Coordinates of C-alpha atoms and ligand atoms in Angstrom, one line a residue:
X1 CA 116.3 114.5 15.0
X2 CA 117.8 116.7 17.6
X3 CA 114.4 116.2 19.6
X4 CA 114.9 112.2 19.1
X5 CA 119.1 112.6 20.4
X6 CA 117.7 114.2 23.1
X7 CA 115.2 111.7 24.2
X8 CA 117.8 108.7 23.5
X9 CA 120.0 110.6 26.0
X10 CA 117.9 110.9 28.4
X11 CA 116.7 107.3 28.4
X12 CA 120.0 106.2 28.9
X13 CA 120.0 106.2 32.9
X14 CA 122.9 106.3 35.4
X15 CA 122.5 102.6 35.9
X16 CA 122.5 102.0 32.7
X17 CA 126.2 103.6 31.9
X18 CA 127.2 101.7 34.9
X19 CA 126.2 98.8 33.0
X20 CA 127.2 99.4 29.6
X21 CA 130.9 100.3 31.7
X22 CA 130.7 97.0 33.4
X23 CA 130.3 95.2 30.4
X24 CA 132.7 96.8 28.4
X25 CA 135.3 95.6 31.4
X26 CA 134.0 92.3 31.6
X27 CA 134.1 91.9 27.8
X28 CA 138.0 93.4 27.1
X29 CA 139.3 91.0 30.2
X30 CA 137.3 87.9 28.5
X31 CA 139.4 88.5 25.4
X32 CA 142.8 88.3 27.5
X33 CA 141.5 85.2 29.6
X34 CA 141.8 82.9 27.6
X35 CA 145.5 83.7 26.7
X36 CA 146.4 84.2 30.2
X37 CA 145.3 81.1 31.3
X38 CA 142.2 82.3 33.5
X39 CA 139.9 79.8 32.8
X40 CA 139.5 76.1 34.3
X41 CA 137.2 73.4 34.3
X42 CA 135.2 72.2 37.1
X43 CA 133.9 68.3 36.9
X44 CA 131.1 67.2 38.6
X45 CA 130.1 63.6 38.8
X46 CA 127.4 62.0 36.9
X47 CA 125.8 58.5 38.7
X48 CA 123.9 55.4 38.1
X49 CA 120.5 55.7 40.0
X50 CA 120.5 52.3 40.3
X51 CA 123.9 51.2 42.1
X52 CA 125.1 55.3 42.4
X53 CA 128.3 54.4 40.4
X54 CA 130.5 57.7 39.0
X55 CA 129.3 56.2 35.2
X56 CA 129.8 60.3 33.7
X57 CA 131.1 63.7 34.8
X58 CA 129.9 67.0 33.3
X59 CA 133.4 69.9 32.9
X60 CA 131.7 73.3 33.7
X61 CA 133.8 76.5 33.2
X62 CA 135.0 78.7 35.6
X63 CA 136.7 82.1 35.4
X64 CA 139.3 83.5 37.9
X65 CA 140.0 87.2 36.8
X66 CA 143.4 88.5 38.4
X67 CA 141.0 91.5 40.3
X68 CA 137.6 90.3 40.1
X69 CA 138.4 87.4 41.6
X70 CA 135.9 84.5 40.4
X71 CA 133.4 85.2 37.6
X72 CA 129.9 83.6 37.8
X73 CA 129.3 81.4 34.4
X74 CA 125.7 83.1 34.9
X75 CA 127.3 86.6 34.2
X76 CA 130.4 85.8 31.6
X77 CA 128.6 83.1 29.5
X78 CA 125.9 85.1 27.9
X79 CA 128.2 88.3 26.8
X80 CA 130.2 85.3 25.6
X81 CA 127.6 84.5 23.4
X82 CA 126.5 87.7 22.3
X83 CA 130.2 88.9 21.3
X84 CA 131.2 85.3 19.9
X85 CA 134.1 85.1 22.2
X86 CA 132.0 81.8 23.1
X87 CA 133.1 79.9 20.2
X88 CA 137.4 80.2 21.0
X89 CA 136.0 79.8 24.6
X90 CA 134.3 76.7 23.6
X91 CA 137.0 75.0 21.6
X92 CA 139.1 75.1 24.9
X93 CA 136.4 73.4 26.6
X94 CA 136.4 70.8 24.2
X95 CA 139.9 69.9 24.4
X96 CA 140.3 70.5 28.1
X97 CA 137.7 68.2 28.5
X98 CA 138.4 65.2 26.3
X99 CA 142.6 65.4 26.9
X100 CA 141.1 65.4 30.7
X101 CA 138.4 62.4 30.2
X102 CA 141.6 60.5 28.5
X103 CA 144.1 61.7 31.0
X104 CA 142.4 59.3 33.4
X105 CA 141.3 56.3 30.9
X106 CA 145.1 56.0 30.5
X107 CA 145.8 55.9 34.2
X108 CA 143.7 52.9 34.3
X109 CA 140.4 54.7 35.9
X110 CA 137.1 52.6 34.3
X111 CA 136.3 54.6 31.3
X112 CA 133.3 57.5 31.7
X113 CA 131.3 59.9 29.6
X114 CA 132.7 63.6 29.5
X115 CA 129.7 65.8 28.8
X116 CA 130.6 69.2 27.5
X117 CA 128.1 72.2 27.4
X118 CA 127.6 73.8 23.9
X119 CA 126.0 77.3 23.0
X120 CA 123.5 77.5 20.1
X121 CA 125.8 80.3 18.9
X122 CA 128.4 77.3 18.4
X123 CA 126.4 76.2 15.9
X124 CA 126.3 78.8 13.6
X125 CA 128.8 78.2 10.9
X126 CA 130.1 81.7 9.2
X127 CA 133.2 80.0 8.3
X128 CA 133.6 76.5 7.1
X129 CA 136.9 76.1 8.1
X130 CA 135.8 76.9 11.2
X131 CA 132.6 74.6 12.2
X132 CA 131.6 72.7 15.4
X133 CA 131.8 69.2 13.5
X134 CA 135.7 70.0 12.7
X135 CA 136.3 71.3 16.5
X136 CA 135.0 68.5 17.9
X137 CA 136.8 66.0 15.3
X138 CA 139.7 68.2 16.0
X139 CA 139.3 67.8 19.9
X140 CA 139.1 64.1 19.4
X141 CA 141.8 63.6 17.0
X142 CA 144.5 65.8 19.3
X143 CA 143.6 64.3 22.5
X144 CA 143.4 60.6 21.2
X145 CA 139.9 60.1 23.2
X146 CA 137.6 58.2 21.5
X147 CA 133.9 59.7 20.1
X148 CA 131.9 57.2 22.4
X149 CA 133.1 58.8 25.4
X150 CA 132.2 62.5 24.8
X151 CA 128.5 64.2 25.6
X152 CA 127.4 67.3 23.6
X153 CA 125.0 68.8 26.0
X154 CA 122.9 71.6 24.4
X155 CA 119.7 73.5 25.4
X156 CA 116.3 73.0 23.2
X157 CA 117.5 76.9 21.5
X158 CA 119.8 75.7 19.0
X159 CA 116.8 74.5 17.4
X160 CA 116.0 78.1 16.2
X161 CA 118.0 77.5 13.1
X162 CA 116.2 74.2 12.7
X163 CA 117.6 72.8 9.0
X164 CA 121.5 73.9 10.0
X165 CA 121.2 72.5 13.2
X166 CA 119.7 68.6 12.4
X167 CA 122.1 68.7 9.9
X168 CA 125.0 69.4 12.2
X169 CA 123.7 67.2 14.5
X170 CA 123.7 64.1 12.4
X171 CA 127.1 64.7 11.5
X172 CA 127.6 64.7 15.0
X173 CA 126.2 61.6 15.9
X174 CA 127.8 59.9 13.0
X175 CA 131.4 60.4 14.6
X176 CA 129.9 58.6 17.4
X177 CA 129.3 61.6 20.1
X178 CA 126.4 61.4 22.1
X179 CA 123.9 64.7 22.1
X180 CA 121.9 65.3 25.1
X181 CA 118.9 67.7 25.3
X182 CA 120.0 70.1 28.4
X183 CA 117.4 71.7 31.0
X184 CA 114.8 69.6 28.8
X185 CA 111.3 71.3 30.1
X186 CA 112.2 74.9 30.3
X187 CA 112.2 75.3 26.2
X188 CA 109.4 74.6 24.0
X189 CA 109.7 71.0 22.9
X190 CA 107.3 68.9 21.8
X191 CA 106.9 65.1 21.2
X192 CA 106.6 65.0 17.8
X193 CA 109.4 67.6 17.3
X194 CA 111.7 65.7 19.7
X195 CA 111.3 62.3 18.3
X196 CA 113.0 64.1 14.9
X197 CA 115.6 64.9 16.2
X198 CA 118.9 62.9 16.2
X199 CA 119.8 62.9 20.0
X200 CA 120.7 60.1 22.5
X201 CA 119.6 61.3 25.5
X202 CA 117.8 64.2 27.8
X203 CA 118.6 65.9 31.2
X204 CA 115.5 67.2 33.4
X205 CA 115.8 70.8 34.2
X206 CA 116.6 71.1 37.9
X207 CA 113.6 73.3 38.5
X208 CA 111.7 70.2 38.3
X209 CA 113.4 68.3 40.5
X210 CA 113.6 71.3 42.9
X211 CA 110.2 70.6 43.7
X212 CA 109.6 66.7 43.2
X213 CA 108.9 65.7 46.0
X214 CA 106.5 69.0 47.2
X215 CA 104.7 69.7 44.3
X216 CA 102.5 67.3 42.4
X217 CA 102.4 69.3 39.1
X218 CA 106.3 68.8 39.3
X219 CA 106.5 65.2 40.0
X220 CA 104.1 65.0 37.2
X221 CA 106.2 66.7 34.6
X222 CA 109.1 64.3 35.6
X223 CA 107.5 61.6 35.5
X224 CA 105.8 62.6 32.5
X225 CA 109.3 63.3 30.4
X226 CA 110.9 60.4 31.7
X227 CA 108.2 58.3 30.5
X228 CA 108.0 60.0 27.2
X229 CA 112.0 59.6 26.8
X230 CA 112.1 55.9 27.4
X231 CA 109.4 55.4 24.8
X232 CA 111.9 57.4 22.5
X233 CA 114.7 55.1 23.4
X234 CA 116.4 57.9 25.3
X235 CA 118.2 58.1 28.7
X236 CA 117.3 60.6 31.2
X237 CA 119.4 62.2 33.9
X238 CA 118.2 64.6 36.3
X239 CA 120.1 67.0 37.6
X240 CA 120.0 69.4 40.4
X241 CA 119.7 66.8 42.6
X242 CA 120.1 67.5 46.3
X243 CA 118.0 65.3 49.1
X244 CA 117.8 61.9 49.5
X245 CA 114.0 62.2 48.7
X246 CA 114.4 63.6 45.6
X247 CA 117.0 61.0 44.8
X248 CA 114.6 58.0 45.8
X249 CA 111.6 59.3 44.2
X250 CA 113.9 59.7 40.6
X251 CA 114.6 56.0 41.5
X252 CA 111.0 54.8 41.6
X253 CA 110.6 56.6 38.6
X254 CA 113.3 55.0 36.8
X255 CA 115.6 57.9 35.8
X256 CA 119.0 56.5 34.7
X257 CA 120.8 58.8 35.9
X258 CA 121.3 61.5 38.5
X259 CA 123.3 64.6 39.3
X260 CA 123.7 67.3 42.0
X261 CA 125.1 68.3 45.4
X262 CA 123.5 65.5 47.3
X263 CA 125.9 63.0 45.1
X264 CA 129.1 65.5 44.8
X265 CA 129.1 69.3 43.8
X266 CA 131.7 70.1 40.8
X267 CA 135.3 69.4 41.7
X268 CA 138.8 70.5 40.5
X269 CA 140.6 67.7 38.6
X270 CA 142.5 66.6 41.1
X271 CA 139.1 66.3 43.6
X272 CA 137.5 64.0 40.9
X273 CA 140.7 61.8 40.5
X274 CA 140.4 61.3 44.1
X275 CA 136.9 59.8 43.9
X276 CA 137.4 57.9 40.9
X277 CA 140.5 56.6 43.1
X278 CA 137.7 55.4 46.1
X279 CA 135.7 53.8 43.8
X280 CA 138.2 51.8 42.3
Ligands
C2E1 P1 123.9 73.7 33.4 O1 124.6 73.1 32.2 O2 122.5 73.5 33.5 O3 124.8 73.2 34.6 C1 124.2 72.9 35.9 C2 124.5 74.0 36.9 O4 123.9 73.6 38.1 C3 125.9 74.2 37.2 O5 126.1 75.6 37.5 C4 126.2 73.4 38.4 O6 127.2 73.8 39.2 C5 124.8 73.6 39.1 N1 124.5 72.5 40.0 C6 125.0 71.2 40.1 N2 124.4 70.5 41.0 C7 123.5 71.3 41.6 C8 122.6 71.1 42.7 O7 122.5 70.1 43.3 N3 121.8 72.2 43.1 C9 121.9 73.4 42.4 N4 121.2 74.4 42.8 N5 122.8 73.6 41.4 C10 123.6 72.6 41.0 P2 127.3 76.5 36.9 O8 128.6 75.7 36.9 O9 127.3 77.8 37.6 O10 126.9 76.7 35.4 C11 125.8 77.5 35.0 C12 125.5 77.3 33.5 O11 126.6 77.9 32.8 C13 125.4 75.9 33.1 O12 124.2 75.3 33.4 C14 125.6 76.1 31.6 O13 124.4 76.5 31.0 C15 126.6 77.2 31.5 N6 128.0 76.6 31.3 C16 128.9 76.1 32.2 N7 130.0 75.7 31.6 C17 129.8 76.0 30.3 C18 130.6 75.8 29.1 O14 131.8 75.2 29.2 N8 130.1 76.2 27.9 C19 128.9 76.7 27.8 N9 128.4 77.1 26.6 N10 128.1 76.9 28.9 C20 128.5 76.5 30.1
CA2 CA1 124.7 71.1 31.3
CA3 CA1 121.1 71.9 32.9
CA4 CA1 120.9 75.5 33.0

């Protein structure tokens, strides 16, 4: 055993402590953020391929810590996860978002969809008092935004708790919120498993549309998913999107809807309102 304590110390390298320190930081200041007000969202616009109309915007997070200055969603979001500071962290989201998505129905803007991100780790339910269905009934019912105008986005991995999660996700969908299948491609989907599943609609990884218009085995793999996601009766957005070529080769292949830097990257509140103001 001594020989074995030994060994464990030794494996654990310099870098590794820095680490291990690092995290500990990040993961005693995420437990404050939230209570001192360090978190926003960020809203990026969603368009129409067809006539480029605003017709959704997607809130990310963002993390200002007093020192650290601005924390990459990359970094904070998986430690999140893993310490289940995610789910609190989530339920903000949710009603940032939809009291934000109503905010500007009631100033007169034409309605869009709010799509929110969700963690698979939202969907486990060790409490039923406290369960994704209620928070997002909850977020609707404080915010007075109505269910057709929220979007659950959530990546092909909350499908590793199969039964809970079709379950969850009906319940879901019979509120009236759309799902959507995030960074579809990059998981381990198939047809036959996707046409199960209760959802409304998919959004292309942007490692695909990275490289649409350069490499063939890309172009076919959108064009491929789109395809396949029509036949299901489900709309597609790609996201990621950045040059006009990308944007007119999505076109011809009759994505509904696109997303990325070449169209707007995310904005504060106040940025979006401004748009939504032009197009008006
Ligand atoms: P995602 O949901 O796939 O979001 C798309 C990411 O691509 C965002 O990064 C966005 O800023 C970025 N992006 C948008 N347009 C372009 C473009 O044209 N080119 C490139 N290269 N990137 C573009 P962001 O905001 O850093 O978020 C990273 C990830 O963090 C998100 O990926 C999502 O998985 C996660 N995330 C963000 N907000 C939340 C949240 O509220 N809850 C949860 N659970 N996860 C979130
Ligand atoms: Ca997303
Ligand atoms: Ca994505
Ligand atoms: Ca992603």
């Amino acid at each position: 055993a001594k020989e074995q304590g030994k060994n464990n110390y030794q494996m654990f390298t310099p870098e590794m402590k820095v680490m291990a320190f690092h995290r500990l930081i990040l993961e005693n200041s995420m437990r404050k953020a939230l209570e001192r007000n360090e978190f926003s969202l960020v809203y990026q616009p969603i368009v129409n391929s067809n006539n480029l109309q605003i017709t959704g915007v997607e809130a990310l997070l963002r993390w200002r810590h007093p020192e650290m200055g601005d924390v990459s969603p990359a970094d904070f979001i998986p430690l999140a996860e893993e310490t289940g500071m995610i789910v609190p962290i989530g339920e903000w989201v949710l009603r940032t978002a939809s009291a934000q998505n109503k905010a500007w129905q009631d100033a007169g803007y034409p309605p869009i969809r709010m799509s929110v991100n969700l963690s698979a780790r939202q969907f486990l339910q060790p409490n039923v008092n406290r369960n994704l269905v209620k928070t997002v009934k909850e977020a609707l019912e404080t915010t007075g935004l109505e269910a057709k105008w929220l979007v659950l986005e959530m990546t092909e991995s909350i499908m590793q708790n199969y039964d809970n999660t079709i379950e969850t996700l009906r319940q879901l969908q019979e509120i009236g919120v759309r799902i959507s299948i995030d960074d579809f491609g990059t998981g381990y989907s198939s047809l036959s498993y996707l046409k199960r599943l209760p959802i409304d609609a998919l959004k292309i990884d942007q490692s695909f549309v990275r490289d649409l218009t350069t490499d063939p085995d890309h172009a076919a793999i959108a064009r491929a998913i789109i395809a396949m996601a029509h036949s299901l009766k489900l709309k597609v957005t790609a996201e990621g999107v950045e040059t006009e070529g990308q944007a007119h080769y999505l076109r011809d292949l009759k994505c509904d809807k696109m997303q990325g830097y070449l169209f707007s990257k995310p904005l504060t509140a106040s940025e979006f309102e401004s748009l939504l103001r032009a197009g008006k």
